[in-house]
CSV table of C-alpha atoms and ligand atoms in Angstrom, one decimal:
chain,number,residue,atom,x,y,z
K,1,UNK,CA,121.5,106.6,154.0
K,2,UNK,CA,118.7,106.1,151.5
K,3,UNK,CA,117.0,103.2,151.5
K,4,UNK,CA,116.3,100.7,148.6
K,5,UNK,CA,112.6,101.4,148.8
K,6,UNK,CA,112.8,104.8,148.2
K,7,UNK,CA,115.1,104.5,145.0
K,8,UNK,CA,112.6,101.8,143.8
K,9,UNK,CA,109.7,103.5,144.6
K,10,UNK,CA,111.3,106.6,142.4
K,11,UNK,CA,111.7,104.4,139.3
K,12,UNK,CA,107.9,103.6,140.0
K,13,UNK,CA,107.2,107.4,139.4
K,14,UNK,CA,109.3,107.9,136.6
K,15,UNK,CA,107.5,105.4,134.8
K,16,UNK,CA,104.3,106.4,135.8
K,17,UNK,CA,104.7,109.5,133.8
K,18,UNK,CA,106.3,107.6,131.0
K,19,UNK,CA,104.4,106.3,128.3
K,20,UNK,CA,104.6,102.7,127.0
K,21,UNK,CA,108.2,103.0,126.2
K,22,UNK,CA,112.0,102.6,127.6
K,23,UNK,CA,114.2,104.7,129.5
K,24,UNK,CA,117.9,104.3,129.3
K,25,UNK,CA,120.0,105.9,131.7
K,26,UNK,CA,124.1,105.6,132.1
K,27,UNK,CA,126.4,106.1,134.8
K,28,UNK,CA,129.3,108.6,134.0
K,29,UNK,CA,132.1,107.2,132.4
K,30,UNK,CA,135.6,106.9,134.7
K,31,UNK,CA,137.9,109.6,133.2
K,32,UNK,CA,141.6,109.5,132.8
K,33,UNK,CA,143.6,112.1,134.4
K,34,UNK,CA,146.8,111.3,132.9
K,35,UNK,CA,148.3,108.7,131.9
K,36,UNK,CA,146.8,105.6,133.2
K,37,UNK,CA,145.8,107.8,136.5
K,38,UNK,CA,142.2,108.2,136.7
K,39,UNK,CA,140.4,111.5,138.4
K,40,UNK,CA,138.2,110.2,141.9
K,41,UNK,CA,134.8,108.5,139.9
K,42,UNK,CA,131.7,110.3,140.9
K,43,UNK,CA,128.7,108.3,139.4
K,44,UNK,CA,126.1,110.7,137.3
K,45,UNK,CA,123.5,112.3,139.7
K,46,UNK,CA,120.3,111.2,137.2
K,47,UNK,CA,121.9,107.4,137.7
K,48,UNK,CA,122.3,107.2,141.1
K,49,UNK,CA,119.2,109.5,142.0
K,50,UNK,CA,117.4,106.3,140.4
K,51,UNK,CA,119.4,103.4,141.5
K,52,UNK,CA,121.9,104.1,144.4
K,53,UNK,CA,124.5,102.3,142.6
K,54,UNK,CA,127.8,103.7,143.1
K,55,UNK,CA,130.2,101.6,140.3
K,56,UNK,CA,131.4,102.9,137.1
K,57,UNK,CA,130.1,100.9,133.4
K,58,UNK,CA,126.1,100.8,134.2
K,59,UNK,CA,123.2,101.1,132.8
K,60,UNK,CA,119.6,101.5,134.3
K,61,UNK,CA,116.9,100.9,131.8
K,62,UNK,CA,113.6,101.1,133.2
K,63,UNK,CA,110.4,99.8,130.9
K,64,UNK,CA,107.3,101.2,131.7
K,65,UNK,CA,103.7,99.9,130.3
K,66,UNK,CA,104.7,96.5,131.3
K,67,UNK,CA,101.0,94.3,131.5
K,68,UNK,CA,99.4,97.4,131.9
K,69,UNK,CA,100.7,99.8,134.0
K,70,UNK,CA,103.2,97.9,135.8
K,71,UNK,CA,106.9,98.9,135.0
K,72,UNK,CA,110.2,96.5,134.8
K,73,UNK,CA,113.9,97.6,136.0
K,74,UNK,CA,116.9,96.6,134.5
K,75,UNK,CA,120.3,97.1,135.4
K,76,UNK,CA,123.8,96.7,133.4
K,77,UNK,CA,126.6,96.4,135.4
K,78,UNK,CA,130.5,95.1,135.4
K,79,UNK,CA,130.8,91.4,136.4
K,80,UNK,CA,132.5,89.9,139.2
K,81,UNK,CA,135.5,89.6,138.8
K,82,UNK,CA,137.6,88.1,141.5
K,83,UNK,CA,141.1,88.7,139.7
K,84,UNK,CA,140.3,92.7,139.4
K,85,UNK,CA,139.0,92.6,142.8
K,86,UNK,CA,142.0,92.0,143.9
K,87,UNK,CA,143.6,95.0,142.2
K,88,UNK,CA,140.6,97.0,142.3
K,89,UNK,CA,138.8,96.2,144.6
K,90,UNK,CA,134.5,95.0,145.3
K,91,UNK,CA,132.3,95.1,142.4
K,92,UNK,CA,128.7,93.7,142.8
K,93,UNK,CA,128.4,91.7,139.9
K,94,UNK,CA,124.5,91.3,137.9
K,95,UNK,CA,123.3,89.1,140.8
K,96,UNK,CA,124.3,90.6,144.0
K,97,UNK,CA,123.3,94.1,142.3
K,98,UNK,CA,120.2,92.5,141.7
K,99,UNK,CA,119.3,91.9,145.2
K,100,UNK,CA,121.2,94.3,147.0
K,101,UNK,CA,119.5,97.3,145.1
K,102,UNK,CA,116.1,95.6,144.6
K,103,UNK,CA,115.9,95.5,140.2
K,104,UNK,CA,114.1,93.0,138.5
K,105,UNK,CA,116.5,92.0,136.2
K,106,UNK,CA,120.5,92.6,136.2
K,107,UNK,CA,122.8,91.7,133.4
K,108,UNK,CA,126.4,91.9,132.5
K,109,UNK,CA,127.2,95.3,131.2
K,110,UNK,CA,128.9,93.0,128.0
K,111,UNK,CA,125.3,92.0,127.0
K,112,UNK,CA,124.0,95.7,126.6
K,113,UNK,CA,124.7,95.9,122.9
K,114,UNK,CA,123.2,92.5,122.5
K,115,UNK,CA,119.9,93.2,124.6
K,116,UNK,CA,118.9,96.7,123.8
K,117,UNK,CA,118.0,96.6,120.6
K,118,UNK,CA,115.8,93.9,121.8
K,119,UNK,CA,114.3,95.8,124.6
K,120,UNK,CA,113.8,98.3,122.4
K,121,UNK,CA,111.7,96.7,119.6
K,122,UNK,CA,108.5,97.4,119.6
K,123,UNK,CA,109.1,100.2,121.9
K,124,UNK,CA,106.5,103.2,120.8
K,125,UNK,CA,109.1,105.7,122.9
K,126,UNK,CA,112.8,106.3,124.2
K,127,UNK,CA,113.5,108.5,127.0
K,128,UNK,CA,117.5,109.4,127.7
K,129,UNK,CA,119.4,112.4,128.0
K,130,UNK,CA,119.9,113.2,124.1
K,131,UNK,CA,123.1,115.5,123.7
K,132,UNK,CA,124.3,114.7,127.4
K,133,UNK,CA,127.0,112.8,126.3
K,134,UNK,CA,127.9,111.7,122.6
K,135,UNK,CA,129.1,108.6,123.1
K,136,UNK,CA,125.5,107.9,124.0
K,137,UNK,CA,124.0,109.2,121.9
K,138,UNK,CA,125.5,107.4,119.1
K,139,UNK,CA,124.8,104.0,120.8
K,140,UNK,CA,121.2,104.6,121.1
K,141,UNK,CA,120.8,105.7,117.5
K,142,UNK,CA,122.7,103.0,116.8
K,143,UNK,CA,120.2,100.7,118.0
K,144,UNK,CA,117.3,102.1,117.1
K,145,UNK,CA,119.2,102.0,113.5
K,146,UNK,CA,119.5,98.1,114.1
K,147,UNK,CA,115.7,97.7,114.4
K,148,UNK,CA,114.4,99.6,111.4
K,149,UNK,CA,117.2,97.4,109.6
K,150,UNK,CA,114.7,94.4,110.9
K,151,UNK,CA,111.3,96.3,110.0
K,152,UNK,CA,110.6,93.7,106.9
K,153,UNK,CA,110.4,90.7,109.8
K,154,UNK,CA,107.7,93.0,110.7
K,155,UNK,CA,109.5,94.5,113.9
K,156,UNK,CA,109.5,98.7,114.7
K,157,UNK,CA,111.2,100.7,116.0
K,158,UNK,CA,110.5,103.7,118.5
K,159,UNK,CA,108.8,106.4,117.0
K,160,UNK,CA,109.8,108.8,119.5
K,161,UNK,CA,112.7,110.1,121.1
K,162,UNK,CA,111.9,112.1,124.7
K,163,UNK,CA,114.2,114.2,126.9
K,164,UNK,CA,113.9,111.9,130.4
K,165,UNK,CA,115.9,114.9,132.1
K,166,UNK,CA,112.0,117.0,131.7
K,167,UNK,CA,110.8,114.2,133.8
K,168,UNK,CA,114.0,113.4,136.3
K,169,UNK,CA,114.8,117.0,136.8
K,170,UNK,CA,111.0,117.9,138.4
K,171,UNK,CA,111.5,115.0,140.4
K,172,UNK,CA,114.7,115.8,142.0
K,173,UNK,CA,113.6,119.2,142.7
K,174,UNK,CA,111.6,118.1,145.0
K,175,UNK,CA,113.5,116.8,148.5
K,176,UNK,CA,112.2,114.2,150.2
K,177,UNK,CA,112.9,113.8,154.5
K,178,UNK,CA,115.8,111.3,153.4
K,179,UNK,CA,117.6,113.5,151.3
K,180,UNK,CA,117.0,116.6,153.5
K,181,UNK,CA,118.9,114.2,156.3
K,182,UNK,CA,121.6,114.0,154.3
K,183,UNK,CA,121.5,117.8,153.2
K,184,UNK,CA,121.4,119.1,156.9
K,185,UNK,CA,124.2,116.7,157.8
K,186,UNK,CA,126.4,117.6,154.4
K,187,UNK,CA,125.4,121.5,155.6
K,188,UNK,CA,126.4,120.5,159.1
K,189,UNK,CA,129.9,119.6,158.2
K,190,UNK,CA,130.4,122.1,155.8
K,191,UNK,CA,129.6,124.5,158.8
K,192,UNK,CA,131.9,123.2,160.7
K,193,UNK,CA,134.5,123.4,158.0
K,194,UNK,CA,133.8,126.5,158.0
K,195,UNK,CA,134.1,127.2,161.5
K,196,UNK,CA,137.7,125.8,161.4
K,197,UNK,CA,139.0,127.8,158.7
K,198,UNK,CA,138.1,130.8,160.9
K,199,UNK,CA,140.0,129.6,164.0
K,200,UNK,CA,143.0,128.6,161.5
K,201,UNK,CA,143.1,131.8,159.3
K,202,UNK,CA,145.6,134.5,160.5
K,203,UNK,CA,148.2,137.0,158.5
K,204,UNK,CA,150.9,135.4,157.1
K,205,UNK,CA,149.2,132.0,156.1
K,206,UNK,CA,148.6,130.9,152.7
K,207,UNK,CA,145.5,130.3,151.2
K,208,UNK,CA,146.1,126.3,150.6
K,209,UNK,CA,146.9,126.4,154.0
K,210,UNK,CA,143.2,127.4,154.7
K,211,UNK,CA,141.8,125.1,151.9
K,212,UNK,CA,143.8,121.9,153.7
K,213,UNK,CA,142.0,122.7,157.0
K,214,UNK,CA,138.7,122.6,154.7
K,215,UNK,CA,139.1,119.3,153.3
K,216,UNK,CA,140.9,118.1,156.3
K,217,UNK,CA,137.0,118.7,158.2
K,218,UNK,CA,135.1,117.4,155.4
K,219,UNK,CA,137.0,114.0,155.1
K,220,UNK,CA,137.2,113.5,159.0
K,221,UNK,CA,133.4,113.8,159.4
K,222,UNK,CA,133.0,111.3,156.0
K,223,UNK,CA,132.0,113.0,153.9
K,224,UNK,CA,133.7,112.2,150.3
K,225,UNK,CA,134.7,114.8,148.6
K,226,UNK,CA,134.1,119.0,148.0
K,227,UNK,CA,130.8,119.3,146.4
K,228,UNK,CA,133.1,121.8,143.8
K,229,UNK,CA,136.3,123.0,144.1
K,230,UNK,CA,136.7,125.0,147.5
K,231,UNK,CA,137.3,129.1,146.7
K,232,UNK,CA,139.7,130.3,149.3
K,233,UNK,CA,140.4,133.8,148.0
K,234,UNK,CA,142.6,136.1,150.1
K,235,UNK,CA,142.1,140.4,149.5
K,236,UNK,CA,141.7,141.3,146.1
K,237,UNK,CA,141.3,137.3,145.1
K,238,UNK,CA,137.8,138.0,146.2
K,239,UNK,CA,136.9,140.0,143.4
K,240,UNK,CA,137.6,137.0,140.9
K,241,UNK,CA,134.5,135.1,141.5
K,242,UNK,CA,135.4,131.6,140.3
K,243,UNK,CA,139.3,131.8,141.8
K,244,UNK,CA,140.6,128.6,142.4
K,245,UNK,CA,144.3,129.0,142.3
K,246,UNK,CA,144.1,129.1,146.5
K,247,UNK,CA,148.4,129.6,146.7
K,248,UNK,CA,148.2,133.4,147.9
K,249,UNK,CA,149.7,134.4,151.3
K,250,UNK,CA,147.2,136.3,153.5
K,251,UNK,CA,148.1,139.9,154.4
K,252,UNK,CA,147.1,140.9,157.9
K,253,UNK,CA,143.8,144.0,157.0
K,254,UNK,CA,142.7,141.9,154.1
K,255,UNK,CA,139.4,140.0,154.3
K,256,UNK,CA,139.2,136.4,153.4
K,257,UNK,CA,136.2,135.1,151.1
K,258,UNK,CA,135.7,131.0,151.6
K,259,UNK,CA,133.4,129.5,149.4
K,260,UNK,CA,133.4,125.8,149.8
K,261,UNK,CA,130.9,122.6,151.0
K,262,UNK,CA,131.3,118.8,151.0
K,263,UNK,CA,129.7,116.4,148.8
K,264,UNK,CA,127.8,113.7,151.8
K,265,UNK,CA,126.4,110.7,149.7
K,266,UNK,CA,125.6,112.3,146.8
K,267,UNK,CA,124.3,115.4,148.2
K,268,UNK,CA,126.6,118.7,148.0
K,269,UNK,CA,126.6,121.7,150.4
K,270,UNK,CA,127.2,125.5,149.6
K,271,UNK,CA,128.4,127.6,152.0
K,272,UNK,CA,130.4,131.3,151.4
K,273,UNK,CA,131.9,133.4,154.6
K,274,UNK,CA,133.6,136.3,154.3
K,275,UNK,CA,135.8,137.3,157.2
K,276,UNK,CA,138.9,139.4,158.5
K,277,UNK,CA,142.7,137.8,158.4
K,278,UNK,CA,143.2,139.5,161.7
K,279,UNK,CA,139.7,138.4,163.0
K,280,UNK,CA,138.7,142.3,163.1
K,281,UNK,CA,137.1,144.2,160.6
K,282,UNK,CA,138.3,147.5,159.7
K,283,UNK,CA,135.0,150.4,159.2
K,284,UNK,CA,135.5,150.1,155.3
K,285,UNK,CA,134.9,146.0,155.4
K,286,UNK,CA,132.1,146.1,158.2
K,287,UNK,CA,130.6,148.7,156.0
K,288,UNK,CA,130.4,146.8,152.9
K,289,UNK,CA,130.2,143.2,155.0
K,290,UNK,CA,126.9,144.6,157.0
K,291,UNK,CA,125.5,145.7,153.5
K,292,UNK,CA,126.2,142.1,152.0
K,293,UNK,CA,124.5,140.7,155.3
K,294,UNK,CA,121.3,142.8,155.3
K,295,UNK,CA,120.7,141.9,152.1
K,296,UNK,CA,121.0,138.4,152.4
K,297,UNK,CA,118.7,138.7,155.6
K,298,UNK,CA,116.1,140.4,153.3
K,299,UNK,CA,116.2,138.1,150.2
K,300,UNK,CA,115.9,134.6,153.0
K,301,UNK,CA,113.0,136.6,154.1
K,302,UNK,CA,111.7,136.5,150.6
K,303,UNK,CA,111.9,132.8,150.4
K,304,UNK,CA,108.6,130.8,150.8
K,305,UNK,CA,105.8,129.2,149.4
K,306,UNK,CA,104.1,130.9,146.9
K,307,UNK,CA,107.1,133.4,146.4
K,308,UNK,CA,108.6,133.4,142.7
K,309,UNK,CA,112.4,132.3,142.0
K,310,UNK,CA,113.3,135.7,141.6
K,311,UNK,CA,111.8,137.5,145.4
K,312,UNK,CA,114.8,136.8,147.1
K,313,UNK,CA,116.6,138.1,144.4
K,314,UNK,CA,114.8,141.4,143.9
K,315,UNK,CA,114.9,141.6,147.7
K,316,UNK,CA,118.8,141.3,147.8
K,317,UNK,CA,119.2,143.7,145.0
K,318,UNK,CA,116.8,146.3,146.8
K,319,UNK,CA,118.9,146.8,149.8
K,320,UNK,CA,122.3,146.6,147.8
K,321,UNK,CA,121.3,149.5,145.7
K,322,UNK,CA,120.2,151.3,148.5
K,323,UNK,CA,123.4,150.5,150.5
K,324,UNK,CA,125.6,151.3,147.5
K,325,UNK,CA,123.7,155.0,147.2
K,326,UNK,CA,124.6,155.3,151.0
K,327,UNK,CA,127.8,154.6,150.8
K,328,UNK,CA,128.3,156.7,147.5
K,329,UNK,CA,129.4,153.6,145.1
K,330,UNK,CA,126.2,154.3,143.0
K,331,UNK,CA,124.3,157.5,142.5
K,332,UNK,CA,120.8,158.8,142.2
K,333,UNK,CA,117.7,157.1,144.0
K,334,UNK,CA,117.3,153.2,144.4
K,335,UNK,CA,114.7,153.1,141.7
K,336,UNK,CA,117.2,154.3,139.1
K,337,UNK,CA,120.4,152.7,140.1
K,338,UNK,CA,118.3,149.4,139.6
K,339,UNK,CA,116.9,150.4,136.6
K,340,UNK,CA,120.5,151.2,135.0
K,341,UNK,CA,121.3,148.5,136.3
K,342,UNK,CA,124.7,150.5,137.4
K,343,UNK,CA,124.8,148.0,140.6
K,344,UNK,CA,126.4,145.7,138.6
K,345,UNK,CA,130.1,147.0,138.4
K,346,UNK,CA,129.6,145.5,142.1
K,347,UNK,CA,127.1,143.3,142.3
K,348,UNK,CA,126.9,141.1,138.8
K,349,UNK,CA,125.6,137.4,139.3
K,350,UNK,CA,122.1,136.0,140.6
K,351,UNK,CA,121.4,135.6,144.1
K,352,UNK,CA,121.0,131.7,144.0
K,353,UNK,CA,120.7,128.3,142.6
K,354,UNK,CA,119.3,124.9,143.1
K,355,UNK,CA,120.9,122.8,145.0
K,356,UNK,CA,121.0,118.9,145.5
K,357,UNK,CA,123.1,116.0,144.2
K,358,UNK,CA,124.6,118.7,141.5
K,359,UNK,CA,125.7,121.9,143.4
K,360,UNK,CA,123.8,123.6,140.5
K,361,UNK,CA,121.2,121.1,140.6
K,362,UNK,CA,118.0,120.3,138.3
K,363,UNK,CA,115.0,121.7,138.0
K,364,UNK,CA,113.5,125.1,135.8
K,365,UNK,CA,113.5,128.4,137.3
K,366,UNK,CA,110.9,129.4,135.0
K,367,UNK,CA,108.1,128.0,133.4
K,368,UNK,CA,106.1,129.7,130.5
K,369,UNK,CA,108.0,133.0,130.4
K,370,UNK,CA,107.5,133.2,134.6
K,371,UNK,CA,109.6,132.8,137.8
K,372,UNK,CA,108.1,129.7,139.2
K,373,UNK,CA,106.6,129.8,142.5
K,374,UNK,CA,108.4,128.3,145.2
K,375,UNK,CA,106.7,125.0,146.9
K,376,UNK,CA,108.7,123.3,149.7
K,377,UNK,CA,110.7,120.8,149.6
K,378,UNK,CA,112.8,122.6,147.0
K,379,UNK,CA,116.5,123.6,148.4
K,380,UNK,CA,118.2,126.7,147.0
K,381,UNK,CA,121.0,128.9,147.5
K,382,UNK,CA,120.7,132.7,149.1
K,383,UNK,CA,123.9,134.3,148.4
K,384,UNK,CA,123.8,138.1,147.4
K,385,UNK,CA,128.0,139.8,147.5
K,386,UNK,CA,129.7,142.8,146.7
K,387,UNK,CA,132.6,143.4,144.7
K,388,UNK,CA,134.6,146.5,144.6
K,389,UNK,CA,137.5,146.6,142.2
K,390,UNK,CA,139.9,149.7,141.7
K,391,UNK,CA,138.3,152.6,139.8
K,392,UNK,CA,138.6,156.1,139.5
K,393,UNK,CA,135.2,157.0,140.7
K,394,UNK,CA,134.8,154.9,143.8
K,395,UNK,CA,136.0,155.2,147.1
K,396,UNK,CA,140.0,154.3,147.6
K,397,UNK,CA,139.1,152.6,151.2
K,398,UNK,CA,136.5,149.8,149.6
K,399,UNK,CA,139.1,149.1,146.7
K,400,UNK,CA,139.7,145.2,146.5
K,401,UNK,CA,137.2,144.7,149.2
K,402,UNK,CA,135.1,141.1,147.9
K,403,UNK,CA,132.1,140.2,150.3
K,404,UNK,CA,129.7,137.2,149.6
K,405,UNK,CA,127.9,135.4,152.1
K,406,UNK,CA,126.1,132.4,151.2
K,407,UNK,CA,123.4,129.8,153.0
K,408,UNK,CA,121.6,126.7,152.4
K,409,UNK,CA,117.8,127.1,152.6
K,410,UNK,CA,115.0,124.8,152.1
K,411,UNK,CA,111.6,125.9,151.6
K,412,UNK,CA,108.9,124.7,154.1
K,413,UNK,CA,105.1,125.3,154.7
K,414,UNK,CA,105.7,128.0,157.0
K,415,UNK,CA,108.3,129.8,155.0
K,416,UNK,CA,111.9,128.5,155.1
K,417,UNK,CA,114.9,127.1,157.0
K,418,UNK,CA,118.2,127.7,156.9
K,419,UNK,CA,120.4,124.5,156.7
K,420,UNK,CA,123.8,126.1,157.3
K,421,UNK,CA,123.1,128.2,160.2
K,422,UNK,CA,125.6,126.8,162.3
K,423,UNK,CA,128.2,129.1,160.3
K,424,UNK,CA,129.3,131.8,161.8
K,425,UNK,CA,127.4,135.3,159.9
K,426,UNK,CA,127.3,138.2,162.4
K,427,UNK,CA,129.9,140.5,163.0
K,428,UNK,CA,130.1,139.5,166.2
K,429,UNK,CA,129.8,135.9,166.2
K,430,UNK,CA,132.8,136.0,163.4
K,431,UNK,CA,134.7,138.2,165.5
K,432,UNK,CA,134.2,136.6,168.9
K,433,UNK,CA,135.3,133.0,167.4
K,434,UNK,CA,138.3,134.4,165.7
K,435,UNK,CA,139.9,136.1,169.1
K,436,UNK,CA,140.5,133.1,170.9
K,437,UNK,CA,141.9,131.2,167.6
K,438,UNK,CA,144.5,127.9,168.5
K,439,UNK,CA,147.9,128.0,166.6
K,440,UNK,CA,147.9,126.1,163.7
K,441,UNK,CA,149.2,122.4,164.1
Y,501,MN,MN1,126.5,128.7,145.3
């Protein structure tokens, strides 16, 4: 776990690069399912990267420029409330909020309307996530609209209206040893997730079957939830890149693509293997899987300080082209197949992403028109693939053939390592933990 001091000592920098001025960040908003059944809360990831505070109905405001230089934190939150508790079970409450997650000042969530337009007065700036969600943003116009209404009692309002997300999302770019624990432990049991599908996977199962096994490994080892929902795509599933359906059976020759990682504390894993129903690959698949693999292996190479976003891209895309000349998918020379960009009838998306407490987490990839250089500390995704769908002009044995293989790396002084690595990649180490597979239970 995180400790306090580190989420206080975050607010600290965020209103060190504030000006004098207020920042008002929400929690996400419970959502109904149907009915009166309400989807599993998750709290928003700018809110709990700043506070740690897990409950629904909150509000962090931090103000910065306090006596000079100092900064205050406030937080709104539901009250105790010993009848709900019973029904609903622990909330906080202001006070124990107060001390348990070290703010200054801690309210009832019912005084925010009252409060903020006086917190707000005088205020030369607001920082909050315009557009993010509407109902927030009419609230904060709203008060701001309250305080000009005050002007002639010689009150004013905030001049300036600032996106905190520029400031919160260079922030959370950067991992700090805590949250790398919890990555390489959220990696960990997504590996092993992973692991278990593979001894559990054989012809004639279905593909929820699979996903159960998934989840079953995630929950055991406490983790809370999938970081996103899990992508168990049987044969020619593969080829749909964002299939979630998960209810096909698996036919004995077909390859399975998995693309699923837990969500630990906040913190979400992303992990894709690709392997054989049978636990063999036929020449076709370990053509195309091999491919996928080398050009993974090139574009992790390409990660590290002082490489630009895109290296381990072009790296990946280098060796794919190449591999699709070889094994006549795409013709002519490299140069030209990734000029005409014909590689991507099998290869269309990016080779990665952030990755943090959003599986597609915060931070620019470019910066003035460029790539921006890598720096450690930064975690990303390396996950290059290979899609073949049915077509006249390429070859009948890679039809329906859908490869992607997909690691967590973070980015260190000496170049990178690989979080996920205790997922099985090679040929070999897939096929070797697949033979001795125990009957499903
Ligand atoms: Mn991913």
């Amino acid at each position: 776990m995180i400790p306090i001091e580190s989420f206080i000592e975050r607010r600290r920098h965020l209103a060190s690069q504030m000006q004098k001025g207020i920042a008002i960040i929400p929690t996400a908003p419970e959502r109904v399912r149907n009915r009166d059944a309400y989807y599993p809360y998750r709290f928003d990831s700018y809110f709990y990267y700043l506070t740690g505070f897990g409950e629904p109905e909150a509000v962090l405001v931090v103000v910065a420029g306090v006596d000079g230089g100092a900064s205050k934190h406030i937080l709104f939150c539901r009250d105790k409330d010993v009848e709900r508790e019973i029904w609903e079970g622990f909330r906080y409450g202001p006070e124990a909020a107060r001390e348990a997650f070290g703010f200054d000042e801690a309210y009832s969530i019912l005084k925010l309307d009252e409060m903020l337009p006086e917190l707000m007065t005088d205020q030369s700036a607001v920082y909050c996530a315009m557009g993010h969600a509407t109902e927030w943003d009419i609230r904060v116009t709203g008060w701001i609209n309250q305080i000009r209404q005050q002007t002639r009692s010689g009150v004013s309002a905030p001049g300036g209206i600032f996106d905190i997300r520029l400031l919160l999302d260079e922030m959370r770019l950067f991992k700090s040893p805590e949250e790398l624990q919890v990555m390489r432990r959220a990696a960990e049991i997504s590996s092993g997730a992973h692991r278990r599908a593979m001894q559990k996977t054989r012809p004639g199962v279905n593909e929820y079957e699979v996903e159960a096994e998934l989840l079953h490994e995630f929950r055991r080892h406490g983790a809370q939830a999938p970081a996103y929902t899990s992508i168990v795509a049987g044969g020619a599933n593969a080829c749909v890149l964002h299939y979630v359906e998960n209810n096909s059976r698996l036919n004995d020759g077909d390859l399975l693509l998995i693309d699923a990682g837990c969500e630990l504390d906040g913190y979400a894993a992303d992990i894709t293997r690709t392997f054989p129903v049978n636990g063999k690959f036929s020449p076709a698949q370990r053509d195309l899987y091999q491919l996928v693999l080398s050009a993974q292996a090139a574009a992790i190479s390409a990660v590290g300080p002082g490489n630009r976003w895109d290296a381990p891209h072009e790296a990946a895309l280098r060796v794919l082209a190449q591999g699709f000349i070889d094994l006549g998918l795409c013709h002519g020379s490299v140069d030209t197949v990734m000029q005409s960009e014909d590689y991507k009838r099998f290869y269309m998306h990016r080779t990665g992403h952030w990755l943090g407490l959003d599986v597609h987490d915060a931070g620019e990839y470019k910066r003035d028109g460029e790539w921006r250089p890598l720096q450690p500390g930064m975690t990303l995704t390396v996950e290059p693939g290979c899609y073949v769908r049915p077509a006249d002009n390429v070859p009948r044995h890679f039809w329906n053939i859908g490869v992607r293989i997909e690691d967590d790396v973070l980015v260190t002084e000496a170049g990178c390592e690989v979080l996920t690595s205790a997922a099985p990649k090679t040929v070999a180490e897939i096929e070797e933990l697949m033979q001795d597979r125990q009957d499903l239970g």
